[in-house]
Amino acid sequence: MLKRKSLMRSAAIAGIALVAGLAVGDGAMAANEKLKIGVLGVMSGPAASWGLVNRYCAEARANMINEAGGFEIGGKKYDIEIVSIDDRNDPKLAVSGAERLVYEDGIRYIIGPNIDTTAAAIVPVIEKGGAMNIPYAFSKDLYSPPRSHSILGMIASYQAGPVIYKYLQEKEGVKSVAFVARNESDSLNQREEGVAAAEALGLDVLASKDTYEAGTTDFFPVMSRLVGLKPDLIVLSGVAPSDAPLMLKTARELGFQGLMSTETAQDAKILSEVAGDAANGFISVGGASTPEIRSEFMETFSKRYEEVAGEWNDEAGTKVYALEILLNTIKTAGPEAIEDVSKFKAQMDAFKMTNPFLKDGRDLHFVGAGFFDQKRQISVPMVVNVFKDGEFETLFVGSVD
Amino acid sequence: MEQVIINGIYSGMQYALIALGLTLIFALMGVLNFAHGQMYVLGGFVTYYVYGVMGLPFVVGLAATAATLALVGVFFEFVIFRRVLKLSVREESTMLVAAGGALFLESLVLIIFGEKHRGVPSVISGVWKVGDAYMPYGRLLVVAMSALLIGGFILFMQYTRQGRALRALAQDREAAQIQGVNVDNYSMLGFAIGATLAGLAGGLLVSISGVNSGLGTWISIKAFIMVMIGGAGVVPGAIIGGFILGMLESVGYTVLPGGETYLVIFVALIAFLAIRPQGLMGKPWG
């Protein structure tokens, strides 16, 4: 009996020691405080890749930061926690998602949403809740005074379009153009901007009203009319990565010999799988994807992205910048900016860092004053790509400035 | 003009194949299968994986798709709908279950196959030009295979014992039971065939249109339009509805390129249903 009692006492002491040891160990290796960043966007349905790429980019970069010991702000290390919400491209869900992120999770910095309607819907939540967000929507109203809480996360169609059309006009002798857009607000807005830019350059606009419905799988009826107009260039306005290869393939099957372009980011693997050789010569906008321009850091990032998402997506080349510039601007503004976005905003005009994703070491900063009367856009490089034999090749690199 | 007609025939053939399975399930069980589009998507992904990723012959991909979707159909009928139909006589119960099934399948496909649009190389490359019209061989193959499947399905329903039992079940469930038809087994068979047809449509079209996880809802909406035009639960009606929708789309996008096509289709559909709610070939009493 005594022996048993002694044994129990020994076990109890050992248990206490173990708990104490764990506590001491825990204290010695104290976990960093968490800095939560929200990702709000479409992560299911036909446009799922737009929001999921935002999420995967943020998660991949956060994993890299956390494994390196955290992100230092004001001499203190923070682990980055990504909180993601799928808004299904529905303004109601976007508002409830933003409310959850801002009011329940206390998040002040959100990446997303992806389209004009959802981005506009959450503006009151963002402003009232004292938060900042980085939408991937192109409406100028979001970024122009009196609005000040949203930062455009990529190159807008009205910025890339004129540059691409002018390049094709000068280098390829393009004289006529036909536009086609998905029948929803973002694509239609992008088409209107594209038509205005083409007309300003003196191009003959042969089609400016053609649309197709979301969920279209057979593009023969849509493309037959456009190809019949015999334009030098067909512009796929605001086209989703799932639609672009089908439209390219259909146009070539209908005998179209001219050029095709878009102002949105596309994925080489999807183009290759669905359109094959029909996608050769297709011009689109990228970010830091092409091997000619990406840095070693970007190579490392893309491997980490593959671990998170399962495979690389070229859309990530335009979306890799959001978390990087958010964290580094907070760092420059100081720890108060974690809760007080006015400190963040005060840094935006002067902030700059070296772009870690590109070889040329150009600056990453905030731009857009020429379009929005204030710096409310990330200086994502305007990388214009052409698709050739399964890969993108860089045609030229421009900038919004 | 030739191109417009060819576009309409091609779209009509694929739409007819999509609508067949939906109308069959409705005829047999009175279930509006909102997951029909998601079954199409799953079929597309199975063919993509077997043919596009594993590199096996296209027909093997289609066979794998048929087998997978038949099992999915059996699962849906046996595990979900049979129980709900026995427990509840309210039609909305099965509708809600079907909508839940659609969300479940969509999420499952997104998790397994990812967010990207997927496609496979054309089974046959090249384009046949007749006059001013272009007809890619890959599309002609899909039209031919769709026609074979539709023909095979009609023959099966018309001349086999199982087909006659399914038709009896569709006409009068209780009378069929009295005549010795095993209602449970044939409901399961009907659901499996309906799901297989949806999957095969997805499998055939993955070589033309590709597939992505979010496509299902639009496929279901179009399938419902076709079934409403032709008459719910009537097989020839679904085929006619498919061809009418295909031709309306083809002419619409040519004449009304500015996004009015589906507006006109929906307005015409509402007006048509107000005059003939049972569709072209349906009976007013069901």
XYZ file of C-alpha atoms in Angstrom:
687
model
C 0.000 0.000 0.000
C 2.806 2.339 0.983
C 4.621 1.432 -2.144
C 1.546 2.263 -4.179
C 1.123 5.604 -2.359
C 4.746 6.450 -3.003
C 4.342 5.595 -6.616
C 1.335 7.864 -6.904
C 3.216 10.701 -5.214
C 6.127 10.249 -7.581
C 3.767 10.325 -10.527
C 2.105 13.476 -9.211
C 5.459 15.188 -8.750
C 6.556 14.109 -12.200
C 3.280 15.466 -13.626
C 3.699 18.807 -11.898
C 7.302 18.990 -13.067
C 6.238 18.215 -16.613
C 3.538 20.896 -16.586
C 5.967 23.359 -15.023
C 8.602 22.429 -17.560
C 6.196 22.958 -20.389
C 5.215 26.304 -18.949
C 8.851 27.369 -18.620
C 9.610 26.097 -22.085
C 6.607 27.905 -23.434
C 7.785 31.044 -21.779
C 11.292 30.650 -23.117
C 9.956 30.129 -26.660
C 7.075 32.592 -26.275
C 4.884 32.591 -29.366
C 4.728 35.878 -31.211
C 1.631 37.994 -30.949
C -0.662 37.481 -33.919
C -1.374 40.124 -36.518
C -4.536 39.194 -38.356
C -5.011 40.135 -42.011
C -8.348 39.502 -43.736
C -8.914 38.132 -47.220
C -12.405 38.727 -48.529
C -13.365 37.663 -52.038
C -14.985 35.154 -54.328
C -13.657 31.695 -53.508
C -16.331 29.496 -55.048
C -18.340 29.510 -58.251
C -17.118 30.366 -61.755
C -14.810 33.180 -60.625
C -13.370 31.246 -57.653
C -9.800 31.616 -58.863
C -9.888 35.413 -58.407
C -10.398 35.242 -54.640
C -8.582 31.975 -54.032
C -5.425 33.314 -55.665
C -5.575 36.300 -53.264
C -5.970 33.906 -50.360
C -3.232 31.497 -51.475
C -0.809 34.385 -52.067
C -1.452 35.759 -48.585
C -1.196 32.337 -46.942
C 1.999 31.398 -48.797
C 3.709 34.657 -47.874
C 2.436 34.476 -44.276
C 3.881 30.945 -43.977
C 7.266 32.229 -45.158
C 7.185 35.091 -42.662
C 6.068 32.957 -39.717
C 8.670 30.270 -40.391
C 11.346 32.969 -40.445
C 10.325 34.000 -36.924
C 7.604 36.538 -37.644
C 7.346 40.069 -39.006
C 8.980 42.827 -37.003
C 7.041 45.996 -36.308
C 8.438 48.476 -33.796
C 10.981 45.983 -32.465
C 8.350 43.316 -31.801
C 7.753 40.183 -33.852
C 4.297 39.259 -35.059
C 3.047 36.015 -36.569
C 0.778 36.730 -39.512
C -2.614 35.041 -39.410
C -4.733 35.087 -42.564
C -8.502 35.042 -42.015
C -10.363 34.266 -45.248
C -14.046 34.688 -46.117
C -15.773 33.678 -49.362
C -18.236 36.357 -50.540
C -19.329 34.331 -53.625
C -19.279 37.660 -55.532
C -22.479 38.543 -53.659
C -22.615 42.088 -52.202
C -24.731 40.908 -49.244
C -22.202 38.228 -48.333
C -19.375 40.713 -48.874
C -20.930 43.111 -46.350
C -21.538 40.403 -43.742
C -18.002 39.085 -44.341
C -16.485 42.545 -43.923
C -18.521 43.098 -40.747
C -17.243 39.829 -39.333
C -13.642 40.630 -40.155
C -13.771 44.204 -38.850
C -16.080 43.947 -35.843
C -15.719 40.340 -34.636
C -12.089 39.620 -35.512
C -10.923 43.216 -35.030
C -9.072 43.162 -38.348
C -7.976 46.501 -39.775
C -6.419 45.404 -43.073
C -8.307 43.360 -45.659
C -7.208 42.072 -49.064
C -10.172 42.078 -51.494
C -12.936 41.956 -52.680
C -12.639 41.163 -56.387
C -15.332 43.065 -58.280
C -16.887 46.534 -58.316
C -20.216 45.580 -56.759
C -18.770 43.760 -53.749
C -15.999 46.328 -53.295
C -18.522 49.195 -53.348
C -20.875 47.365 -50.975
C -18.319 47.110 -48.170
C -17.118 50.747 -48.323
C -19.383 51.866 -45.420
C -18.185 48.964 -43.248
C -14.543 49.678 -44.015
C -14.858 53.422 -43.366
C -17.001 53.177 -40.242
C -14.928 50.325 -38.830
C -11.652 52.208 -39.342
C -10.157 49.639 -41.704
C -8.257 49.662 -45.020
C -8.762 47.272 -47.895
C -7.100 46.349 -51.164
C -9.814 45.576 -53.728
C -9.157 44.107 -57.169
C -12.000 46.147 -58.646
C -11.464 48.958 -61.100
C -14.161 51.531 -60.302
C -12.421 54.901 -59.856
C -14.966 55.976 -57.234
C -13.492 53.483 -54.767
C -10.119 55.198 -54.782
C -10.967 58.853 -55.388
C -11.822 61.476 -52.704
C -13.846 61.552 -50.548
C -13.059 57.806 -50.350
C -9.657 57.086 -48.819
C -9.770 53.620 -47.254
C -9.329 51.500 -50.398
C -6.157 50.817 -52.416
C -6.339 49.322 -55.916
C -4.299 46.111 -55.827
C -3.465 45.720 -59.511
C -3.289 47.446 -62.880
C -6.728 48.590 -64.041
C -7.997 47.838 -67.536
C -8.211 51.560 -68.322
C -4.514 51.825 -67.497
C -3.291 48.783 -69.430
C -5.702 49.008 -72.381
C -4.428 52.204 -73.995
C -0.818 51.053 -73.583
C -1.529 47.689 -75.253
C -3.603 49.188 -78.094
C -0.948 51.791 -78.814
C 1.760 49.122 -78.839
C -0.244 46.970 -81.262
C -1.119 49.982 -83.395
C 2.544 50.939 -83.746
C 4.212 47.523 -83.825
C 1.590 45.336 -85.509
C -0.242 47.879 -87.649
C -3.605 47.308 -85.962
C -6.251 49.605 -87.436
C -9.568 48.078 -86.399
C -10.766 46.507 -83.166
C -13.835 44.619 -81.901
C -14.734 44.330 -78.221
C -16.622 41.569 -76.426
C -17.428 41.490 -72.700
C -19.159 39.294 -70.169
C -22.634 40.681 -69.467
C -21.922 41.921 -65.936
C -20.974 45.293 -64.548
C -17.190 44.960 -64.187
C -16.608 43.579 -67.665
C -19.019 46.064 -69.233
C -17.286 48.976 -67.482
C -13.927 47.719 -68.684
C -15.283 47.464 -72.206
C -16.559 51.062 -72.095
C -13.143 52.255 -70.940
C -11.456 50.158 -73.637
C -13.706 51.486 -76.399
C -12.999 55.075 -75.315
C -9.244 54.400 -75.297
C -9.347 52.761 -78.736
C -11.336 55.652 -80.193
C -8.919 58.147 -78.646
C -6.087 56.376 -80.491
C -7.991 56.646 -83.761
C -8.709 52.922 -84.096
C -11.801 51.872 -86.025
C -14.107 50.238 -83.439
C -16.135 47.622 -85.350
C -17.988 46.145 -82.352
C -18.574 47.840 -79.003
C -21.753 46.173 -77.709
C -21.180 42.418 -77.994
C -21.616 40.430 -74.793
C -21.980 36.879 -73.546
C -23.650 35.492 -70.440
C -21.785 34.116 -67.434
C -21.693 30.328 -67.647
C -21.441 30.259 -71.437
C -19.710 27.092 -72.603
C -20.292 27.364 -76.342
C -18.809 30.566 -77.770
C -19.498 29.818 -81.421
C -22.649 31.999 -81.540
C -20.863 34.880 -79.778
C -17.599 34.777 -81.722
C -19.132 34.081 -85.156
C -20.446 37.639 -85.409
C -17.188 39.208 -84.223
C -14.991 37.155 -86.539
C -17.346 37.995 -89.413
C -16.542 41.688 -88.898
C -12.891 40.908 -89.749
C -11.206 43.168 -87.146
C -7.408 43.339 -86.801
C -7.765 42.914 -83.040
C -10.422 41.322 -80.814
C -10.350 42.582 -77.219
C -11.792 40.282 -74.550
C -12.820 42.906 -71.975
C -12.513 41.827 -68.348
C -12.539 38.212 -69.411
C -12.348 35.527 -66.706
C -9.496 33.016 -66.987
C -12.089 30.282 -67.598
C -13.643 32.070 -70.596
C -10.539 33.378 -72.383
C -9.213 30.048 -73.739
C -12.646 29.028 -75.048
C -13.017 32.330 -76.884
C -9.530 32.097 -78.357
C -10.067 28.533 -79.511
C -13.452 29.352 -81.015
C -12.152 32.410 -82.867
C -9.328 30.385 -84.436
C -11.710 27.550 -85.356
C -13.848 30.147 -87.103
C -10.828 31.120 -89.193
C -9.830 34.326 -87.368
C -6.224 35.246 -88.231
C -5.920 38.531 -86.333
C -4.689 39.457 -82.876
C -6.493 38.972 -79.550
C -5.824 40.624 -76.219
C -7.196 41.308 -72.754
C -6.275 43.648 -69.916
C -6.709 41.088 -67.153
C -4.311 38.459 -65.806
C -4.541 34.948 -67.217
C -3.046 31.559 -66.417
C -0.701 29.884 -68.915
C -1.670 26.354 -67.918
C -5.394 26.966 -68.461
C -4.689 28.594 -71.834
C -2.475 25.706 -72.807
C -4.892 22.974 -71.695
C -8.068 24.387 -73.177
C -6.930 26.406 -76.192
C -3.560 24.822 -77.005
C -1.880 26.417 -80.019
C -4.950 28.605 -80.592
C -3.754 30.747 -77.678
C -0.406 31.542 -79.306
C -0.057 35.286 -79.734
C -2.671 36.122 -77.075
C -1.697 39.264 -75.176
C -2.563 39.754 -71.513
C -1.298 41.527 -68.412
C 0.832 39.779 -65.813
C 2.700 40.806 -62.691
C 5.834 38.952 -61.743
C 5.277 35.610 -63.416
C 7.530 35.505 -66.413
C 11.027 34.041 -65.921
C 12.672 37.018 -67.647
C 11.752 39.411 -64.848
C 11.158 37.475 -61.640
C 13.682 37.464 -58.790
C 14.990 34.501 -56.793
C 12.691 35.580 -53.986
C 9.763 35.275 -56.382
C 10.960 31.782 -57.339
C 10.943 30.827 -53.660
C 7.531 32.383 -53.208
C 6.079 30.470 -56.164
C 7.294 27.179 -54.639
C 5.588 28.075 -51.365
C 2.480 29.042 -53.301
C 2.454 25.596 -54.906
C 2.607 24.006 -51.441
C -0.470 25.960 -50.373
C -2.528 25.804 -53.575
C -1.330 22.575 -55.146
C -0.047 24.257 -58.300
C 1.144 27.616 -59.558
C -1.306 30.097 -61.054
C 0.024 32.980 -63.162
C -2.698 35.256 -61.742
C -0.641 35.182 -58.537
C 2.023 37.254 -60.283
C -0.260 40.275 -60.013
C -1.590 39.496 -56.537
C 1.569 38.731 -54.637
C 2.109 42.383 -53.702
C -0.797 43.101 -51.362
C 0.382 41.514 -48.113
C 3.976 42.628 -48.690
C 3.146 46.306 -49.072
C 0.553 46.263 -46.273
C 2.993 44.842 -43.727
C 5.902 47.017 -44.760
C 3.815 50.181 -44.697
C 2.575 49.291 -41.200
C 6.196 48.679 -40.202
C 7.216 52.100 -41.485
C 4.226 53.765 -39.833
C 4.958 52.068 -36.515
C 3.028 49.727 -34.211
C 0.183 52.216 -33.728
C -0.757 51.666 -37.355
C -1.792 48.101 -36.514
C -4.956 49.499 -34.948
C -5.040 53.043 -36.326
C -5.215 53.142 -40.117
C -4.807 56.938 -40.150
C -1.119 56.318 -39.300
C -0.963 53.960 -42.268
C -2.593 56.482 -44.581
C -0.178 59.199 -43.437
C 2.729 57.063 -44.698
C 1.302 56.288 -48.123
C 2.626 59.283 -50.049
C 6.232 58.808 -48.964
C 6.433 55.041 -48.520
C 8.674 52.994 -50.767
C 10.542 49.708 -50.592
C 12.510 47.596 -53.037
C 10.229 45.294 -55.011
C 11.434 41.878 -53.826
C 9.611 39.989 -56.578
C 11.427 41.492 -59.574
C 15.034 41.187 -60.701
C 15.454 44.840 -61.577
C 15.071 46.020 -57.984
C 12.578 48.734 -58.842
C 10.600 50.421 -56.076
C 7.333 49.142 -54.701
C 5.233 52.077 -53.531
C 1.812 53.677 -53.845
C 0.777 55.343 -57.105
C -2.438 56.372 -58.850
C -2.529 60.130 -58.172
C -3.030 60.761 -61.888
C -6.154 58.600 -61.936
C -7.627 59.034 -58.458
C -6.239 62.400 -57.271
C -4.473 60.555 -54.453
C -2.070 57.653 -54.141
C -4.428 54.746 -53.766
C -2.899 52.055 -55.935
C -0.036 49.578 -55.474
C 2.738 50.080 -58.023
C 2.273 46.625 -59.527
C 4.449 46.597 -62.663
C 2.455 46.633 -65.883
C 3.902 43.477 -67.414
C 2.427 42.906 -70.854
C 2.804 39.254 -71.864
C 2.291 37.269 -75.002
C 1.408 33.569 -74.804
C 3.639 31.285 -76.856
C 3.786 27.473 -76.832
C 2.514 26.999 -73.301
C 4.262 29.919 -71.626
C 4.072 33.673 -71.272
C 6.841 35.810 -72.709
C 7.270 39.405 -71.576
C 6.561 41.900 -74.342
C 7.376 44.952 -72.247
C 7.170 46.234 -68.688
C 5.471 49.534 -68.060
C 4.175 51.360 -65.024
C 1.097 53.341 -64.043
C 3.254 56.402 -63.382
C -26.486 32.278 -92.108
C -25.169 28.714 -92.528
C -22.940 29.291 -89.503
C -25.914 30.456 -87.418
C -27.879 27.290 -88.251
C -24.891 25.016 -87.602
C -24.201 26.786 -84.291
C -27.840 26.245 -83.313
C -27.787 22.548 -84.192
C -24.543 21.984 -82.340
C -25.706 23.842 -79.205
C -29.085 22.130 -79.424
C -27.548 18.666 -79.516
C -25.433 19.225 -76.419
C -28.307 20.930 -74.599
C -30.652 18.045 -75.415
C -28.196 15.605 -73.888
C -27.930 17.759 -70.764
C -31.720 18.076 -70.390
C -32.487 14.364 -70.862
C -31.236 13.239 -67.465
C -33.000 16.072 -65.660
C -36.367 15.313 -67.220
C -35.961 11.569 -66.601
C -35.400 12.068 -62.877
C -38.350 14.449 -62.700
C -40.582 11.995 -64.560
C -39.712 9.076 -62.309
C -39.624 10.713 -58.910
C -41.100 14.191 -59.230
C -37.743 15.545 -58.033
C -36.354 18.786 -59.455
C -32.700 17.831 -59.338
C -30.899 21.129 -58.765
C -27.640 19.152 -58.577
C -27.924 18.186 -62.251
C -25.430 20.851 -63.364
C -22.984 19.804 -60.672
C -23.258 16.197 -61.906
C -22.367 17.507 -65.375
C -19.346 19.248 -63.851
C -18.242 16.130 -61.963
C -18.500 14.129 -65.198
C -16.335 16.699 -66.953
C -13.690 16.477 -64.264
C -13.624 12.661 -64.244
C -13.060 12.626 -68.022
C -10.458 15.379 -67.624
C -8.596 13.338 -65.046
C -8.732 9.976 -66.845
C -8.148 11.282 -70.381
C -6.272 14.531 -69.814
C -4.145 13.728 -66.757
C -3.748 9.930 -66.832
C -3.495 9.863 -70.620
C -5.923 6.963 -71.116
C -8.142 6.841 -74.248
C -11.104 9.219 -74.407
C -13.614 6.349 -74.400
C -12.058 5.024 -71.186
C -12.545 8.494 -69.722
C -16.201 8.427 -70.744
C -16.639 4.905 -69.335
C -15.101 5.991 -66.020
C -17.387 9.029 -66.036
C -20.469 6.892 -66.650
C -19.503 4.503 -63.837
C -18.722 7.319 -61.376
C -21.895 9.246 -62.054
C -24.019 6.101 -61.929
C -22.655 5.524 -58.429
C -23.317 9.146 -57.502
C -26.883 8.756 -58.801
C -27.356 5.588 -56.743
C -25.988 7.375 -53.677
C -28.296 10.359 -54.133
C -31.377 8.200 -54.643
C -30.691 5.502 -52.063
C -29.172 7.553 -49.264
C -30.961 10.869 -49.669
C -34.058 11.115 -51.852
C -35.663 7.752 -51.050
C -35.691 8.555 -47.356
C -36.899 12.130 -47.833
C -39.678 11.035 -50.195
C -40.862 8.473 -47.646
C -40.766 10.884 -44.727
C -42.234 13.946 -46.415
C -44.927 14.508 -49.004
C -44.038 18.178 -49.323
C -42.364 18.890 -52.680
C -40.149 21.573 -51.199
C -38.398 18.960 -49.040
C -36.871 17.265 -52.072
C -36.127 20.636 -53.660
C -34.171 21.740 -50.599
C -32.322 18.440 -50.461
C -31.468 18.764 -54.157
C -30.191 22.310 -53.625
C -28.089 21.064 -50.703
C -26.776 18.254 -52.890
C -25.777 20.811 -55.523
C -23.786 22.846 -52.985
C -22.218 19.680 -51.593
C -21.088 18.449 -55.014
C -19.817 21.905 -56.015
C -17.738 22.211 -52.840
C -16.447 18.654 -53.209
C -15.347 19.268 -56.792
C -13.681 22.555 -55.781
C -11.738 20.812 -53.006
C -10.703 17.800 -55.123
C -10.047 19.395 -58.513
C -9.264 22.994 -57.548
C -10.453 26.367 -58.742
C -8.957 26.373 -62.219
C -10.823 25.866 -65.443
C -9.717 22.557 -66.941
C -9.699 21.247 -70.458
C -8.293 18.448 -72.565
C -6.916 18.410 -76.097
C -9.481 17.958 -78.863
C -10.058 14.301 -79.636
C -9.853 15.162 -83.343
C -8.202 18.336 -84.593
C -8.975 20.239 -87.772
C -11.881 22.217 -89.181
C -14.260 21.338 -92.013
C -15.249 24.401 -94.052
C -18.451 24.199 -96.030
C -19.321 27.399 -97.868
C -18.998 30.158 -95.286
C -19.499 27.830 -92.357
C -16.790 26.359 -90.118
C -17.286 23.007 -88.429
C -14.424 21.755 -86.232
C -14.110 17.962 -86.382
C -14.054 17.798 -82.588
C -17.506 19.387 -82.480
C -18.818 17.092 -85.171
C -17.607 14.137 -83.096
C -19.448 15.489 -80.037
C -22.609 15.975 -82.096
C -22.347 12.404 -83.422
C -21.698 10.910 -79.982
C -24.516 12.953 -78.453
C -26.867 11.704 -81.183
C -25.763 8.124 -80.485
C -26.343 8.521 -76.762
C -29.750 10.128 -77.240
C -30.733 7.443 -79.776
C -29.468 4.690 -77.494
C -31.394 6.136 -74.577
C -34.630 6.309 -76.592
C -34.185 2.710 -77.790
C -33.465 1.576 -74.251
C -36.600 3.262 -72.935
C -38.726 1.977 -75.820
C -37.642 -1.612 -76.305
C -36.099 -3.028 -73.129
C -37.894 -4.482 -70.134
C -36.155 -1.989 -67.843
C -37.093 0.896 -70.131
C -40.753 -0.146 -70.170
C -40.720 -0.445 -66.388
C -39.219 3.036 -66.091
C -41.879 4.443 -68.411
C -44.611 2.716 -66.431
C -43.161 4.203 -63.269
C -43.133 7.657 -64.838
C -46.763 7.348 -65.978
C -48.262 6.036 -62.731
C -46.116 5.017 -59.793
C -48.859 3.118 -57.913
C -50.170 1.291 -60.976
C -46.632 0.241 -61.860
C -46.163 -1.104 -58.336
C -49.396 -3.083 -58.581
C -48.165 -4.542 -61.860
C -45.075 -5.866 -60.107
C -42.534 -3.170 -60.839
C -40.025 -2.842 -57.993
C -40.454 0.871 -57.487
C -37.403 1.348 -55.263
C -35.001 -0.461 -57.567
C -36.281 1.239 -60.694
C -36.190 4.657 -59.051
C -32.563 3.973 -58.248
C -31.904 2.832 -61.816
C -33.619 5.938 -63.205
C -31.630 8.266 -60.971
C -28.406 6.479 -61.936
C -29.235 6.858 -65.661
C -30.152 10.528 -65.199
C -26.895 11.264 -63.373
C -24.932 9.252 -65.953
C -26.423 11.270 -68.809
C -25.482 14.513 -67.064
C -21.954 13.216 -66.449
C -21.530 11.982 -70.024
C -22.608 15.378 -71.349
C -19.901 16.955 -69.165
C -17.386 14.315 -70.241
C -18.096 14.804 -73.944
C -17.974 18.583 -73.725
C -14.792 18.803 -71.677
C -12.902 18.339 -74.947
C -14.706 21.358 -76.415
C -15.559 23.712 -73.580
C -13.519 22.521 -70.626
C -15.009 22.558 -67.159
C -14.716 24.411 -63.863
C -16.180 23.855 -60.434
C -18.581 26.787 -60.626
C -20.230 25.931 -63.932
C -22.960 23.732 -62.494
C -25.502 26.381 -61.557
C -25.618 27.782 -65.114
C -25.886 24.319 -66.611
C -28.822 23.583 -64.294
C -30.546 26.873 -65.195
C -30.260 26.125 -68.909
C -31.443 22.550 -68.373
C -34.504 23.839 -66.509
C -35.282 26.261 -69.358
C -35.157 23.397 -71.871
C -37.329 21.162 -69.730
C -39.879 23.944 -69.229
C -40.027 24.596 -72.964
C -40.465 20.929 -73.844
C -42.588 19.869 -70.894
C -41.289 18.555 -67.577
C -40.898 14.788 -67.469
C -41.313 14.274 -71.214
C -38.219 12.859 -72.935
C -38.966 14.097 -76.498
C -39.891 17.441 -74.940
C -36.422 17.779 -73.395
C -34.807 17.074 -76.757
C -37.017 19.594 -78.548
C -36.451 22.124 -75.730
C -32.696 21.687 -76.119
C -32.811 22.368 -79.847
C -35.101 25.369 -79.416
C -32.794 26.921 -76.807
C -29.722 26.206 -78.943
C -31.299 27.871 -81.981
C -32.592 30.835 -79.939
C -29.079 31.419 -78.584
C -27.489 31.162 -82.004
C -29.908 33.554 -83.686
C -30.054 35.813 -80.616
C -26.298 36.404 -80.362
C -26.223 37.215 -84.080
C -29.176 39.604 -84.140
C -28.952 40.981 -80.580
C -25.268 41.030 -79.598
C -25.738 43.579 -76.806
C -26.821 41.250 -74.019
C -30.531 41.236 -74.811
C -30.547 37.617 -75.981
C -31.293 36.002 -72.640
C -33.613 38.849 -71.686
C -35.683 38.061 -74.770
C -35.472 34.310 -74.092
C -36.721 34.729 -70.519
C -39.519 37.124 -71.506
C -40.593 34.747 -74.271
C -40.448 31.827 -71.841
C -42.653 33.626 -69.303
C -45.163 34.519 -72.024
C -45.086 30.965 -73.369
C -45.593 29.378 -69.938
C -48.456 31.796 -69.208
C -50.213 30.392 -72.275
C -49.001 26.792 -72.039
C -47.672 26.073 -68.531
C -47.201 22.367 -69.262
C -44.694 23.104 -72.060
C -44.839 21.920 -75.649
C -45.306 18.213 -74.967
C -46.370 18.033 -71.335
C -49.873 17.239 -70.160
C -51.774 19.820 -68.099
C -52.508 17.207 -65.423
C -48.815 16.324 -64.964
